[in-house]
Amino acid sequence: MAKQSVATLKTICSKVETYYLDAKLDLIHRAYQFADDAHRGQLRSSGEPYMIHPTEVAQTLADLHLDIPSIITGLLHDTVEDTHATLEEIEKEFGKDIAELVDGVTKLSQIAFKTSEEKQAENFRKMILAMAKDIRVILVKLADRLNNMRTLEHLIPYKQKMIAQETLDIYAPIANRLGISWIKLELEDLTLRYLHPHIYFKLAQRIAKTKREREKYIEEVAAIFDERLKEYDIHALVAGRAKHFYSIFKKMERRKVEYEDVYDVIAFRIIVDNITECYKSLGVIHAAYKPVPGRFKDYIAMPKANAYQSLHTTVIGPYGERIEIQIRTQDMHQVAEGGIAAHWKYKEGKFDSRSRENVTWVNRLLEWHKDLSDPNEFLETVKIDLFAEDVFVFTPKGEVKQLSHGATPLDFGYAVHTDVGNKCVGAKVNGKIFPLKHRLKSGDTVEIITSPTQTPSKDWLKIVKSSRAKAKIRTFIKEQERNRAHKLGKEMLDKGLRPFGHTLSKLEKSGELLKAAQPLNIRTDSELFIAVGYGRITTDELIQKIVPKEALEKKLEAAKAEDQSFLKRVFNAAKKKSETSNAITVADLDDVLIRFGRCCNPLPGDSIIGFITRGRGVTVHIASCAKALDSDKERKVEVQWNITEKGAIKRHVRIRVVTLDEPGFLALMSQTISSFGVNIASANIRTTHDKKAIAVFDVEVGDLGQLQKITSALEGKKGVISVERLRS
């Protein structure tokens, strides 16, 4: 990756003057001085003065041609979090608009969260909601993350991987959703460098070797295309480039091949004057070179959600090479590179927020915020939607609905209305009846068939693809579970209190029940019943607070075994504590049976969450596990790894390695894994028709760090195409 030029106040102001003639540069000078004073004496991890970072962020925002408040926010974005400066001071000095932008970017560093995962999720939620209010918040955050990724080499490996993974999961897809392709591509390449360093540097080495040969090919083909287009009076700008590292890596991973077998690593772009010439150019190219079936996409007639427009095609080009081609106008090209930033309009120096209406994804965020109270679920829902490509289908009345790639009639039903989705039993697609799991294609006309007796089930979560549908189904299922827990908890309390001469209805009316529950952080009778129904609070805990001590001692001996402590009944197996139980501590609960979710198979070092399951103790999941997201937060308990000695327990984990099918590879992989002192419990090897070998190993590791070392070492071996941890 080429080293970026160092930004200065002068370069920022010079850039702003190129696109904003009436810019008040004195405000930028004041903001720079304010930030410089606030950060004086602070250093970055590289040892450089901290002020280099906000200056580089402001430079990126100027490269995007953003307004003055955005540039100033870039300079000030870390002052509230990392220095003595306050939002009140910023508002007094620079106005309310800039103070709100800085607040939107600032992390929630002053709030005490129970876990770092909860803090990260709530930080993201706050940022996204601020973004929905003012899109400039996320643009500043993207510029901030870009500079942090460019300087990630100065952090320790653990933090490098953590930040790179978050960037790949959230920030690169956001840049894509907002249409800012150059930021998206650079972020992806940088994440590859730190998440898969062996692959990154292997690609860098191989691409460097073929640079001269590739440049010659691009020059020749561009000249051929240009000549053919001129024959039809089409004046075009033709340019070619090698695909980015991450794009090549994804092709290698998807096709299970080595770099040498990825043929379409070069892409050409044809920029013309108008839409008519786009389609005319496509005809010229297809007439001259054979198009690859199924690889043509018309994003001009059907733009992407981020307003991106182009014609995409893949052809067998000159010299028999397979090449990808994008055809667009100059205006389309500006939008493709700058995304939403290409739509900026200024009115008396203020941002015209109406330009964000073209990005429908932003407008869906507020709806999810209303439906999803759990910040972790909100984060995962947005992450799913970030990666979704879109398909366009029609209602019977001809209205267009934009859905996630792979969407089903259920997704369509929920896109129409929640009640339509909840009652969906099938659909007519282009006049024919199809089941709920049928995958829709762009251009389909869909009519939903409903039944008044139909209700959502957990199985639907495996069918739907869209975040909206998943959120609505989860909300319905959790509400049903809460209703059952409410009923069960009420019955249990009533049954537990009767032997002591109390009735639940009288205690409710008198307020004694709620008074007894208040020390347990319960605010309403309904909350209490649900907590008891789920097993978070026991009947014994409440009885001890309601019944006088003398009466309690007298009656407790005679109470039936089933009226004893809930935890003693449900978790009696936990008294014989196992190695697994010792490895996990559960907040507010002792002597509980611990189970690990088979769906995600957590390792020490993974972020985890626990859920009470009546009669089965506490089940521990990876925090981002889909089954954990499907569970009601009322059953959630905080859990932590309780391992003081490295390697104190061994956990089984499954990894899949795809390699070239050559002699000695199984021995090489086995030797590599064993060199870390790891036992291989089983190995399953199969070969494919295209001369690949797929090996699945069950290994016993001590923690996530050990697993990462193993996968990194395997990735570095010649002939290894991909290494993946399997969750189940």
PDB file of C-alpha atoms in Angstrom, residues 109 121 137 158 175 183 214 242 249 301 306 422 591 622 667:
ATOM      1  CA  SER A 109     -16.610   6.807  26.711  1.00  0.00           C
ATOM      2  CA  ALA A 121     -22.698  -2.171  20.080  1.00  0.00           C
ATOM      3  CA  VAL A 137     -21.475  11.945  10.985  1.00  0.00           C
ATOM      4  CA  TYR A 158      -4.329  -8.458  18.768  1.00  0.00           C
ATOM      5  CA  ALA A 175     -18.629   3.001   2.513  1.00  0.00           C
ATOM      6  CA  ILE A 183     -12.688   4.301   0.533  1.00  0.00           C
ATOM      7  CA  ARG A 214      -0.092  -6.338 -17.075  1.00  0.00           C
ATOM      8  CA  ALA A 242      -5.708  -4.602 -11.886  1.00  0.00           C
ATOM      9  CA  PHE A 249      -8.741 -12.824  -2.556  1.00  0.00           C
ATOM     10  CA  ALA A 301     -32.048   1.054 -15.601  1.00  0.00           C
ATOM     11  CA  ASN A 306     -26.484   3.757  -3.105  1.00  0.00           C
ATOM     12  CA  ASN A 422     -46.770 -12.592   9.754  1.00  0.00           C
ATOM     13  CA  ASP A 591     -23.662 -23.734  41.056  1.00  0.00           C
ATOM     14  CA  ILE A 622     -20.534 -16.434  20.944  1.00  0.00           C
ATOM     15  CA  ALA A 667       1.268 -34.680   6.178  1.00  0.00           C
TER      16      ALA A 667
END
